Tab-separated table of C-alpha atoms in Angstrom:
chain	number	residue	atom	x	y	z
A	1	UNK	CA	22.072	-1.292	2.433
A	2	UNK	CA	21.270	0.344	-0.886
A	3	UNK	CA	18.221	2.549	-1.027
A	4	UNK	CA	15.110	0.635	-2.093
A	5	UNK	CA	13.549	1.995	-5.252
A	6	UNK	CA	10.919	0.583	-7.576
A	7	UNK	CA	9.494	0.993	-11.049
A	8	UNK	CA	5.814	0.313	-11.593
A	9	UNK	CA	3.807	-1.654	-14.115
A	10	UNK	CA	2.735	-5.265	-14.734
A	11	UNK	CA	4.035	-7.310	-17.647
A	12	UNK	CA	5.899	-4.409	-19.216
A	13	UNK	CA	9.385	-4.231	-20.707
A	14	UNK	CA	11.814	-2.525	-18.338
A	15	UNK	CA	15.430	-1.422	-18.389
A	16	UNK	CA	17.450	-0.909	-15.227
A	17	UNK	CA	21.072	-0.414	-14.303
A	18	UNK	CA	22.851	0.182	-11.032
A	19	UNK	CA	23.691	3.926	-10.902
A	20	UNK	CA	27.247	3.021	-9.903
A	21	UNK	CA	27.823	1.776	-13.470
A	22	UNK	CA	26.149	4.161	-15.949
A	23	UNK	CA	26.002	2.803	-19.472
A	24	UNK	CA	26.124	-0.840	-18.382
A	25	UNK	CA	23.128	-1.605	-20.608
A	26	UNK	CA	24.198	-2.149	-24.213
A	27	UNK	CA	22.589	-0.031	-26.902
A	28	UNK	CA	21.088	-1.488	-30.052
A	29	UNK	CA	21.659	-5.174	-29.301
A	30	UNK	CA	21.334	-7.670	-26.464
A	31	UNK	CA	24.610	-9.581	-26.719
A	32	UNK	CA	27.540	-7.426	-27.885
A	33	UNK	CA	30.908	-9.012	-28.557
A	34	UNK	CA	32.280	-7.200	-25.507
A	35	UNK	CA	29.908	-5.864	-22.812
A	36	UNK	CA	30.532	-2.600	-20.981
A	37	UNK	CA	32.590	-2.865	-17.787
A	38	UNK	CA	33.694	-6.376	-18.804
A	39	UNK	CA	30.302	-7.860	-17.925
A	40	UNK	CA	28.793	-11.103	-19.192
A	41	UNK	CA	25.441	-11.154	-21.011
A	42	UNK	CA	22.990	-13.855	-19.885
A	43	UNK	CA	19.386	-14.403	-20.913
A	44	UNK	CA	16.801	-15.759	-18.459
A	45	UNK	CA	13.851	-17.230	-20.368
A	46	UNK	CA	10.500	-17.705	-18.670
A	47	UNK	CA	8.727	-19.056	-21.760
A	48	UNK	CA	9.477	-21.055	-24.871
A	49	UNK	CA	11.400	-19.060	-27.475
A	50	UNK	CA	8.540	-19.412	-29.949
A	51	UNK	CA	5.678	-18.275	-27.701
A	52	UNK	CA	3.509	-15.497	-29.161
A	53	UNK	CA	4.906	-12.057	-28.483
A	54	UNK	CA	2.127	-11.304	-25.965
A	55	UNK	CA	3.161	-14.267	-23.776
A	56	UNK	CA	6.888	-14.379	-24.458
A	57	UNK	CA	8.868	-13.742	-21.276
A	58	UNK	CA	12.590	-13.147	-21.046
A	59	UNK	CA	15.121	-10.784	-19.547
A	60	UNK	CA	18.754	-10.060	-20.337
A	61	UNK	CA	21.107	-9.820	-17.360
A	62	UNK	CA	24.513	-8.137	-17.489
A	63	UNK	CA	26.562	-9.626	-14.694
A	64	UNK	CA	30.066	-9.843	-13.280
A	65	UNK	CA	30.101	-13.648	-13.656
A	66	UNK	CA	27.497	-15.848	-15.357
A	67	UNK	CA	25.339	-18.087	-13.180
A	68	UNK	CA	26.998	-21.195	-14.633
A	69	UNK	CA	30.096	-20.421	-12.543
A	70	UNK	CA	29.585	-22.935	-9.706
A	71	UNK	CA	30.639	-26.402	-8.590
A	72	UNK	CA	28.363	-29.433	-9.237
A	73	UNK	CA	25.028	-29.744	-7.451
A	74	UNK	CA	24.519	-32.457	-4.844
A	75	UNK	CA	21.320	-33.495	-3.010
A	76	UNK	CA	20.624	-31.916	0.374
A	77	UNK	CA	18.281	-32.932	3.157
A	78	UNK	CA	14.780	-31.455	2.987
A	79	UNK	CA	12.626	-32.076	5.986
A	80	UNK	CA	9.091	-30.978	5.143
A	81	UNK	CA	9.246	-29.705	1.559
A	82	UNK	CA	7.662	-32.321	-0.678
A	83	UNK	CA	5.629	-33.058	-3.795
A	84	UNK	CA	4.741	-36.576	-2.657
A	85	UNK	CA	0.956	-36.530	-2.592
A	86	UNK	CA	0.648	-40.206	-1.609
A	87	UNK	CA	2.161	-40.062	1.889
A	88	UNK	CA	-1.242	-40.457	3.523
A	89	UNK	CA	-4.724	-41.471	2.399
A	90	UNK	CA	-6.994	-38.830	0.794
A	91	UNK	CA	-8.831	-36.605	3.264
A	92	UNK	CA	-12.280	-35.361	2.106
A	93	UNK	CA	-13.216	-33.603	5.351
A	94	UNK	CA	-13.212	-29.889	6.000
A	95	UNK	CA	-9.783	-29.044	7.424
A	96	UNK	CA	-8.614	-26.150	9.549
A	97	UNK	CA	-5.227	-25.442	11.087
A	98	UNK	CA	-4.416	-23.299	14.101
A	99	UNK	CA	-1.604	-20.746	13.631
A	100	UNK	CA	1.568	-22.564	12.637
A	101	UNK	CA	4.259	-22.554	15.312
A	102	UNK	CA	7.432	-20.550	14.707
A	103	UNK	CA	10.471	-21.996	16.496
A	104	UNK	CA	12.535	-19.681	18.678
A	105	UNK	CA	16.010	-18.996	17.311
A	106	UNK	CA	17.591	-20.078	20.598
A	107	UNK	CA	15.964	-23.499	20.159
A	108	UNK	CA	16.435	-23.984	16.429
A	109	UNK	CA	17.685	-21.560	13.815
A	110	UNK	CA	15.664	-21.821	10.617
A	111	UNK	CA	15.942	-19.713	7.476
A	112	UNK	CA	13.356	-19.284	4.721
A	113	UNK	CA	14.355	-22.382	2.725
A	114	UNK	CA	14.723	-24.568	5.810
A	115	UNK	CA	11.354	-23.264	7.004
A	116	UNK	CA	9.342	-24.315	3.939
A	117	UNK	CA	6.677	-26.851	4.928
A	118	UNK	CA	4.366	-28.292	2.273
A	119	UNK	CA	0.772	-28.575	3.419
A	120	UNK	CA	-1.062	-29.667	0.238
A	121	UNK	CA	-0.882	-29.757	-3.540
A	122	UNK	CA	-1.513	-31.661	-6.761
A	123	UNK	CA	0.241	-32.542	-9.992
A	124	UNK	CA	3.995	-32.671	-10.317
A	125	UNK	CA	6.741	-30.510	-11.771
A	126	UNK	CA	8.128	-33.025	-14.285
A	127	UNK	CA	5.031	-32.731	-16.462
A	128	UNK	CA	4.850	-28.969	-15.779
A	129	UNK	CA	1.304	-29.051	-14.455
A	130	UNK	CA	0.332	-28.592	-10.846
A	131	UNK	CA	0.525	-26.555	-7.674
A	132	UNK	CA	1.785	-26.779	-4.120
A	133	UNK	CA	0.883	-24.791	-1.020
A	134	UNK	CA	3.628	-24.228	1.523
A	135	UNK	CA	3.891	-22.549	4.895
A	136	UNK	CA	7.152	-20.802	5.740
A	137	UNK	CA	8.217	-20.372	9.360
A	138	UNK	CA	11.658	-18.907	10.008
A	139	UNK	CA	13.694	-16.875	12.445
A	140	UNK	CA	17.068	-16.469	10.727
A	141	UNK	CA	18.264	-14.706	7.596
A	142	UNK	CA	19.842	-16.631	4.740
A	143	UNK	CA	23.576	-15.993	5.097
A	144	UNK	CA	25.773	-16.599	2.031
A	145	UNK	CA	22.952	-18.694	0.599
A	146	UNK	CA	20.551	-18.207	-2.298
A	147	UNK	CA	17.659	-20.221	-3.673
A	148	UNK	CA	16.053	-20.665	-7.058
A	149	UNK	CA	13.082	-22.755	-8.110
A	150	UNK	CA	13.467	-24.700	-11.354
A	151	UNK	CA	9.949	-26.096	-10.969
A	152	UNK	CA	7.746	-23.010	-11.001
A	153	UNK	CA	6.779	-19.633	-9.588
A	154	UNK	CA	6.485	-18.702	-5.915
A	155	UNK	CA	3.727	-16.321	-4.805
A	156	UNK	CA	4.741	-15.314	-1.266
A	157	UNK	CA	2.193	-13.961	1.236
A	158	UNK	CA	3.840	-12.658	4.442
A	159	UNK	CA	1.672	-12.904	7.556
A	160	UNK	CA	4.067	-12.070	10.390
A	161	UNK	CA	7.327	-10.193	9.948
A	162	UNK	CA	8.700	-8.370	6.920
A	163	UNK	CA	11.019	-9.919	4.344
A	164	UNK	CA	13.956	-8.227	2.651
A	165	UNK	CA	14.217	-10.250	-0.543
A	166	UNK	CA	17.489	-9.866	-2.429
A	167	UNK	CA	17.193	-10.984	-6.048
A	168	UNK	CA	19.354	-10.923	-9.152
A	169	UNK	CA	17.237	-7.971	-10.294
A	170	UNK	CA	17.514	-5.929	-7.091
A	171	UNK	CA	15.960	-5.767	-3.633
A	172	UNK	CA	12.344	-5.832	-2.479
A	173	UNK	CA	11.083	-5.157	1.033
A	174	UNK	CA	7.834	-7.106	1.433
A	175	UNK	CA	5.652	-6.662	4.513
A	176	UNK	CA	2.410	-8.264	5.719
A	177	UNK	CA	-0.508	-7.098	3.541
A	178	UNK	CA	1.829	-7.153	0.549
A	179	UNK	CA	2.664	-10.066	-1.740
A	180	UNK	CA	5.547	-10.795	-4.053
A	181	UNK	CA	6.104	-13.202	-6.921
A	182	UNK	CA	9.514	-14.766	-7.577
A	183	UNK	CA	9.256	-16.341	-10.989
A	184	UNK	CA	10.804	-19.624	-12.117
A	185	UNK	CA	14.590	-19.722	-12.168
A	186	UNK	CA	15.289	-16.445	-10.335
A	187	UNK	CA	17.929	-16.474	-7.604
A	188	UNK	CA	16.846	-14.879	-4.335
A	189	UNK	CA	17.810	-14.705	-0.689
A	190	UNK	CA	15.603	-13.724	2.261
A	191	UNK	CA	16.584	-11.593	5.243
A	192	UNK	CA	14.225	-11.580	8.245
A	193	UNK	CA	13.992	-9.446	11.381
A	194	UNK	CA	12.756	-11.898	13.984
A	195	UNK	CA	10.148	-14.640	14.034
A	196	UNK	CA	8.536	-14.707	10.606
A	197	UNK	CA	5.636	-16.629	9.058
A	198	UNK	CA	3.641	-16.698	5.852
A	199	UNK	CA	2.211	-18.667	2.957
A	200	UNK	CA	3.541	-19.692	-0.465
A	201	UNK	CA	1.561	-20.705	-3.545
A	202	UNK	CA	3.741	-22.526	-6.061
A	203	UNK	CA	2.561	-23.130	-9.629
A	204	UNK	CA	4.191	-25.395	-12.217
A	205	UNK	CA	3.875	-24.768	-15.933
A	206	UNK	CA	2.164	-21.371	-15.892
A	207	UNK	CA	2.943	-17.830	-14.787
A	208	UNK	CA	0.689	-15.535	-12.816
A	209	UNK	CA	-1.107	-12.812	-14.743
A	210	UNK	CA	-3.891	-10.329	-14.189
A	211	UNK	CA	-7.373	-11.777	-14.710
A	212	UNK	CA	-9.471	-10.658	-17.661
A	213	UNK	CA	-11.987	-8.000	-16.615
A	214	UNK	CA	-14.785	-8.776	-19.066
A	215	UNK	CA	-17.943	-6.722	-18.320
A	216	UNK	CA	-16.139	-4.920	-15.485
A	217	UNK	CA	-14.449	-2.833	-18.150
A	218	UNK	CA	-11.017	-1.290	-18.270
A	219	UNK	CA	-10.576	-0.501	-14.561
A	220	UNK	CA	-10.932	-2.418	-11.334
A	221	UNK	CA	-9.453	-5.196	-9.215
A	222	UNK	CA	-5.637	-5.006	-9.270
A	223	UNK	CA	-4.374	-2.211	-11.516
A	224	UNK	CA	-1.197	-2.871	-13.525
A	225	UNK	CA	0.506	0.337	-12.424
A	226	UNK	CA	0.428	-0.751	-8.763
A	227	UNK	CA	2.794	-3.686	-9.321
A	228	UNK	CA	6.375	-2.812	-8.433
A	229	UNK	CA	9.641	-4.285	-9.688
A	230	UNK	CA	13.136	-3.750	-8.273
A	231	UNK	CA	15.848	-1.506	-9.635
A	232	UNK	CA	19.191	-3.100	-10.491
A	233	UNK	CA	21.568	-3.521	-7.567
A	234	UNK	CA	24.723	-5.615	-7.463
A	235	UNK	CA	27.344	-6.790	-5.042
A	236	UNK	CA	30.855	-7.730	-6.189
A	237	UNK	CA	31.684	-9.947	-3.248
A	238	UNK	CA	34.048	-12.866	-2.927
A	239	UNK	CA	33.024	-15.456	-0.339
A	240	UNK	CA	36.136	-17.333	0.852
A	241	UNK	CA	34.066	-19.804	2.868
A	242	UNK	CA	31.826	-20.531	-0.115
A	243	UNK	CA	28.422	-19.237	-1.191
A	244	UNK	CA	25.722	-21.926	-1.295
A	245	UNK	CA	23.198	-21.970	-4.131
A	246	UNK	CA	20.106	-24.106	-3.473
A	247	UNK	CA	18.136	-25.368	-6.476
A	248	UNK	CA	14.678	-26.894	-6.257
A	249	UNK	CA	14.541	-29.329	-9.182
A	250	UNK	CA	11.787	-31.898	-9.771
A	251	UNK	CA	10.643	-31.398	-6.198
A	252	UNK	CA	14.042	-32.100	-4.643
A	253	UNK	CA	16.643	-29.734	-3.188
A	254	UNK	CA	20.225	-29.607	-4.402
A	255	UNK	CA	23.156	-27.442	-3.292
A	256	UNK	CA	26.166	-26.122	-5.181
A	257	UNK	CA	29.080	-24.056	-3.913
A	258	UNK	CA	30.640	-21.033	-5.578
A	259	UNK	CA	33.213	-18.510	-4.442
A	260	UNK	CA	31.234	-15.309	-5.053
A	261	UNK	CA	27.757	-13.842	-4.642
A	262	UNK	CA	25.227	-14.597	-7.404
A	263	UNK	CA	23.684	-11.152	-6.884
A	264	UNK	CA	26.159	-9.634	-9.303
A	265	UNK	CA	23.794	-8.287	-11.989
A	266	UNK	CA	24.827	-4.713	-12.795
A	267	UNK	CA	22.047	-4.063	-15.320
A	268	UNK	CA	19.077	-5.830	-16.851
A	269	UNK	CA	16.242	-5.352	-19.286
A	270	UNK	CA	13.195	-7.417	-20.202
A	271	UNK	CA	9.702	-8.375	-19.089
A	272	UNK	CA	10.542	-11.337	-16.838
A	273	UNK	CA	11.359	-10.203	-13.318
A	274	UNK	CA	10.215	-10.476	-9.687
A	275	UNK	CA	7.505	-8.091	-8.535
A	276	UNK	CA	5.455	-7.102	-5.521
A	277	UNK	CA	1.986	-5.675	-4.852
A	278	UNK	CA	0.303	-3.958	-1.903
A	279	UNK	CA	-3.103	-5.522	-1.260
A	280	UNK	CA	-4.460	-2.192	-0.027
A	281	UNK	CA	-4.370	-0.993	-3.654
A	282	UNK	CA	-6.992	-3.552	-4.736
A	283	UNK	CA	-10.096	-1.855	-6.169
A	284	UNK	CA	-13.056	-3.887	-4.904
A	285	UNK	CA	-16.000	-4.722	-7.167
A	286	UNK	CA	-19.082	-5.786	-5.223
A	287	UNK	CA	-22.853	-6.349	-5.333
A	288	UNK	CA	-24.931	-3.194	-4.788
A	289	UNK	CA	-28.434	-4.636	-5.334
A	290	UNK	CA	-29.018	-8.128	-3.929
A	291	UNK	CA	-27.367	-11.547	-3.521
A	292	UNK	CA	-23.770	-12.413	-2.758
A	293	UNK	CA	-21.344	-12.107	-5.685
A	294	UNK	CA	-19.044	-15.033	-6.453
A	295	UNK	CA	-15.551	-14.728	-4.910
A	296	UNK	CA	-13.987	-14.540	-8.378
A	297	UNK	CA	-14.623	-10.774	-8.257
A	298	UNK	CA	-11.788	-10.599	-5.730
A	299	UNK	CA	-9.129	-12.235	-7.937
A	300	UNK	CA	-5.760	-10.480	-7.804
A	301	UNK	CA	-3.703	-12.855	-9.957
A	302	UNK	CA	-4.447	-15.994	-11.921
A	303	UNK	CA	-2.394	-18.824	-13.389
A	304	UNK	CA	-4.463	-20.063	-16.306
A	305	UNK	CA	-4.871	-23.641	-17.466
A	306	UNK	CA	-5.373	-24.701	-21.077
A	307	UNK	CA	-9.154	-24.681	-20.527
A	308	UNK	CA	-10.690	-21.234	-21.028
A	309	UNK	CA	-11.987	-19.759	-17.791
A	310	UNK	CA	-10.449	-22.490	-15.624
A	311	UNK	CA	-7.367	-21.685	-13.553
A	312	UNK	CA	-4.595	-23.888	-12.269
A	313	UNK	CA	-4.631	-21.403	-9.418
A	314	UNK	CA	-6.245	-18.084	-8.534
A	315	UNK	CA	-5.025	-15.774	-5.793
A	316	UNK	CA	-8.134	-14.175	-4.271
A	317	UNK	CA	-8.406	-11.712	-1.372
A	318	UNK	CA	-11.269	-10.566	0.841
A	319	UNK	CA	-10.372	-6.972	1.717
A	320	UNK	CA	-12.253	-4.296	3.679
A	321	UNK	CA	-15.326	-3.130	1.740
A	322	UNK	CA	-18.914	-1.943	2.052
A	323	UNK	CA	-21.790	-4.412	2.257
A	324	UNK	CA	-25.035	-2.917	0.913
A	325	UNK	CA	-26.944	-5.799	-0.705
A	326	UNK	CA	-30.696	-5.833	0.039
A	327	UNK	CA	-32.797	-8.903	0.939
A	328	UNK	CA	-29.570	-10.884	1.127
A	329	UNK	CA	-27.798	-13.224	3.504
A	330	UNK	CA	-24.580	-11.257	3.341
A	331	UNK	CA	-21.843	-13.638	4.585
A	332	UNK	CA	-20.533	-16.268	2.159
A	333	UNK	CA	-23.248	-18.726	1.205
A	334	UNK	CA	-23.180	-22.468	1.901
A	335	UNK	CA	-21.326	-23.991	-0.937
A	336	UNK	CA	-19.936	-27.046	-2.716
A	337	UNK	CA	-17.403	-26.266	-5.387
A	338	UNK	CA	-15.628	-28.039	-8.239
A	339	UNK	CA	-12.475	-26.198	-7.118
A	340	UNK	CA	-10.157	-26.672	-4.138
A	341	UNK	CA	-10.154	-23.726	-1.727
A	342	UNK	CA	-7.211	-23.105	0.598
A	343	UNK	CA	-7.683	-20.053	2.823
A	344	UNK	CA	-5.356	-18.103	5.085
A	345	UNK	CA	-5.765	-15.076	7.330
A	346	UNK	CA	-3.157	-12.316	7.359
A	347	UNK	CA	-4.844	-10.188	10.025
A	348	UNK	CA	-8.203	-9.490	11.650
A	349	UNK	CA	-11.332	-11.637	11.870
A	350	UNK	CA	-12.929	-13.498	8.965
A	351	UNK	CA	-16.649	-12.711	8.886
A	352	UNK	CA	-17.951	-16.258	8.393
A	353	UNK	CA	-15.867	-17.836	11.176
A	354	UNK	CA	-14.731	-15.344	13.778
A	355	UNK	CA	-13.734	-18.122	16.178
A	356	UNK	CA	-11.066	-20.664	15.325
A	357	UNK	CA	-9.895	-19.260	11.980
A	358	UNK	CA	-6.938	-17.199	13.164
A	359	UNK	CA	-4.100	-15.159	11.639
A	360	UNK	CA	-1.278	-17.487	10.694
A	361	UNK	CA	-3.614	-20.471	10.438
A	362	UNK	CA	-5.395	-21.934	7.405
A	363	UNK	CA	-8.280	-24.009	6.108
A	364	UNK	CA	-8.812	-26.348	3.176
A	365	UNK	CA	-12.170	-27.167	1.609
A	366	UNK	CA	-11.525	-29.742	-1.067
A	367	UNK	CA	-13.420	-30.316	-4.290
A	368	UNK	CA	-17.136	-30.809	-3.549
A	369	UNK	CA	-16.577	-30.712	0.211
A	370	UNK	CA	-19.420	-28.592	1.658
A	371	UNK	CA	-18.570	-25.513	3.668
A	372	UNK	CA	-19.984	-22.174	4.735
A	373	UNK	CA	-20.651	-19.940	7.737
A	374	UNK	CA	-20.612	-21.443	11.195
A	375	UNK	CA	-23.852	-21.692	13.151
A	376	UNK	CA	-23.308	-18.489	15.119
A	377	UNK	CA	-22.633	-16.462	11.978
A	378	UNK	CA	-25.760	-17.867	10.292
A	379	UNK	CA	-28.050	-16.959	13.170
A	380	UNK	CA	-26.665	-13.436	13.513
A	381	UNK	CA	-26.713	-12.694	9.770
A	382	UNK	CA	-30.255	-14.052	9.379
A	383	UNK	CA	-31.544	-11.575	11.975
A	384	UNK	CA	-29.326	-8.585	11.208
A	385	UNK	CA	-30.788	-5.266	10.139
A	386	UNK	CA	-29.720	-4.808	6.517
A	387	UNK	CA	-28.131	-1.402	6.318
A	388	UNK	CA	-24.870	-0.298	4.711
A	389	UNK	CA	-21.990	-1.662	6.797
A	390	UNK	CA	-18.267	-2.081	6.625
A	391	UNK	CA	-17.201	-5.671	6.037
A	392	UNK	CA	-13.782	-7.056	7.003
A	393	UNK	CA	-12.591	-3.792	8.530
A	394	UNK	CA	-8.920	-4.151	9.581
A	395	UNK	CA	-8.984	-7.662	8.133
A	396	UNK	CA	-7.267	-9.337	5.204
A	397	UNK	CA	-7.958	-12.951	4.328
A	398	UNK	CA	-7.095	-14.705	1.092
A	399	UNK	CA	-7.766	-17.852	-0.894
A	400	UNK	CA	-5.625	-20.035	-3.129
A	401	UNK	CA	-8.255	-21.582	-5.397
A	402	UNK	CA	-7.412	-24.360	-7.840
A	403	UNK	CA	-9.160	-26.576	-10.350
A	404	UNK	CA	-6.874	-29.405	-9.187
A	405	UNK	CA	-7.875	-31.800	-6.419
A	406	UNK	CA	-5.231	-31.182	-3.777
A	407	UNK	CA	-3.851	-33.862	-1.485
A	408	UNK	CA	-2.706	-33.047	2.042
A	409	UNK	CA	0.787	-34.018	3.143
A	410	UNK	CA	1.712	-36.100	6.155
A	411	UNK	CA	3.100	-32.943	7.762
A	412	UNK	CA	-0.195	-31.121	7.202
A	413	UNK	CA	-2.351	-33.914	8.619
A	414	UNK	CA	-0.174	-35.307	11.379
A	415	UNK	CA	3.314	-33.964	11.965
A	416	UNK	CA	2.616	-30.255	12.345
A	417	UNK	CA	0.245	-30.871	15.291
A	418	UNK	CA	-1.788	-27.788	14.361
A	419	UNK	CA	-4.793	-29.520	12.785
A	420	UNK	CA	-8.026	-28.433	14.491
A	421	UNK	CA	-9.816	-31.753	14.899
A	422	UNK	CA	-12.904	-30.050	16.274
A	423	UNK	CA	-13.476	-27.907	13.156
A	424	UNK	CA	-16.587	-29.830	12.120
A	425	UNK	CA	-18.266	-28.887	15.386
A	426	UNK	CA	-18.776	-25.285	14.260
A	427	UNK	CA	-21.656	-26.525	12.055
A	428	UNK	CA	-23.215	-28.976	14.532
A	429	UNK	CA	-25.395	-26.297	16.256
A	430	UNK	CA	-27.135	-25.437	12.947
A	431	UNK	CA	-30.875	-25.575	13.642
A	432	UNK	CA	-33.808	-26.772	11.592
A	433	UNK	CA	-35.924	-23.771	10.603
A	434	UNK	CA	-38.161	-25.612	8.145
A	435	UNK	CA	-41.885	-24.876	8.505
A	436	UNK	CA	-44.171	-26.552	5.917
A	437	UNK	CA	-46.972	-24.173	6.945
A	438	UNK	CA	-44.972	-21.042	6.362
A	439	UNK	CA	-46.733	-18.249	4.522
A	440	UNK	CA	-45.283	-14.990	3.190
A	441	UNK	CA	-45.800	-12.079	5.551
A	442	UNK	CA	-49.041	-10.183	4.985
A	443	UNK	CA	-50.940	-13.223	3.626
């Protein structure tokens, strides 16, 4: 395996070539009449040609064979990957799932693509507006198989097991507490090292970007220099038995055969590439006086809608930090929101629900569905001595938040058999503390 190397920066223009072929990148133009080493030039566009320069995304790939070199696509069976939001009736209740089961390889081999299970979403890829939330559970590497998503971007959040992601741009090793983004149209393959599980946020019609900082100033949250992109790496490999390319197109899966590996890019340059980020590098902004700051201060990446300040999807984390707010109920407040909130737990214990919300599980609080700390958390936090304390130590939870009203799939509600039907009971012990004769202390 080639040594893994990275270049840093978010949204920048990069150049990269495999050191085995120095000079593979052309000088002075993108598409010379004859490329060095007999390569083909191919542009991958992630935006309309006429987008403003600040939002225009494209990369030039210099490859042994162009990606068009394959046999026709044909539909393939997809078990639990869907964008059909009308399989079951709407579900307005608070939902929580126990950790999703990973099959043993001796019982059923399942690679990353086969292990994609859609749990909820909204919109649809044909109109280029919407999102989907998937769980991946797998135990087998993709062998002579690649995948690309014509519908949108994948933000991948590993929870158990590391992923070696081979892309047209190079390799990325992504471990739990890291994330990666594979943008629309990029070929990739996933190698795993045992039973593996995680979460995927898919967005149609927008790319992820860093949130605006506003009054925070120039520094804070996720810093651009901490995002890493792969260095060019290629394989010139014939596959006599056939290499399978899977395309996700309009929510359906299709397969095409070709006789060589698609990971044959010798050099590339541009600003449209896969990238990864270590969540430990997030610089937390928090309240230091009183009250509980809105969770938007923990936004790592956002996919903006056409409405200013409103996201198709935000990726938000709740990392280890100090809690110092005075005169404040410090856990998350009781809340009804005009956004959908899907939460997952990578590791540790979430402060507002230490029982039941487990690593590898999830919860969904839909638009205007009330939620908040369980009864035990409320009682403890109401009586706690307010001194500086570490919050979420050795814990990492996250939220996919969306302005869209997400529907839950049949798999999420019924087939997966991981739905915690007793979730609502965590609020039943909440007590009445109302006293109409209450007077402030000292009066």
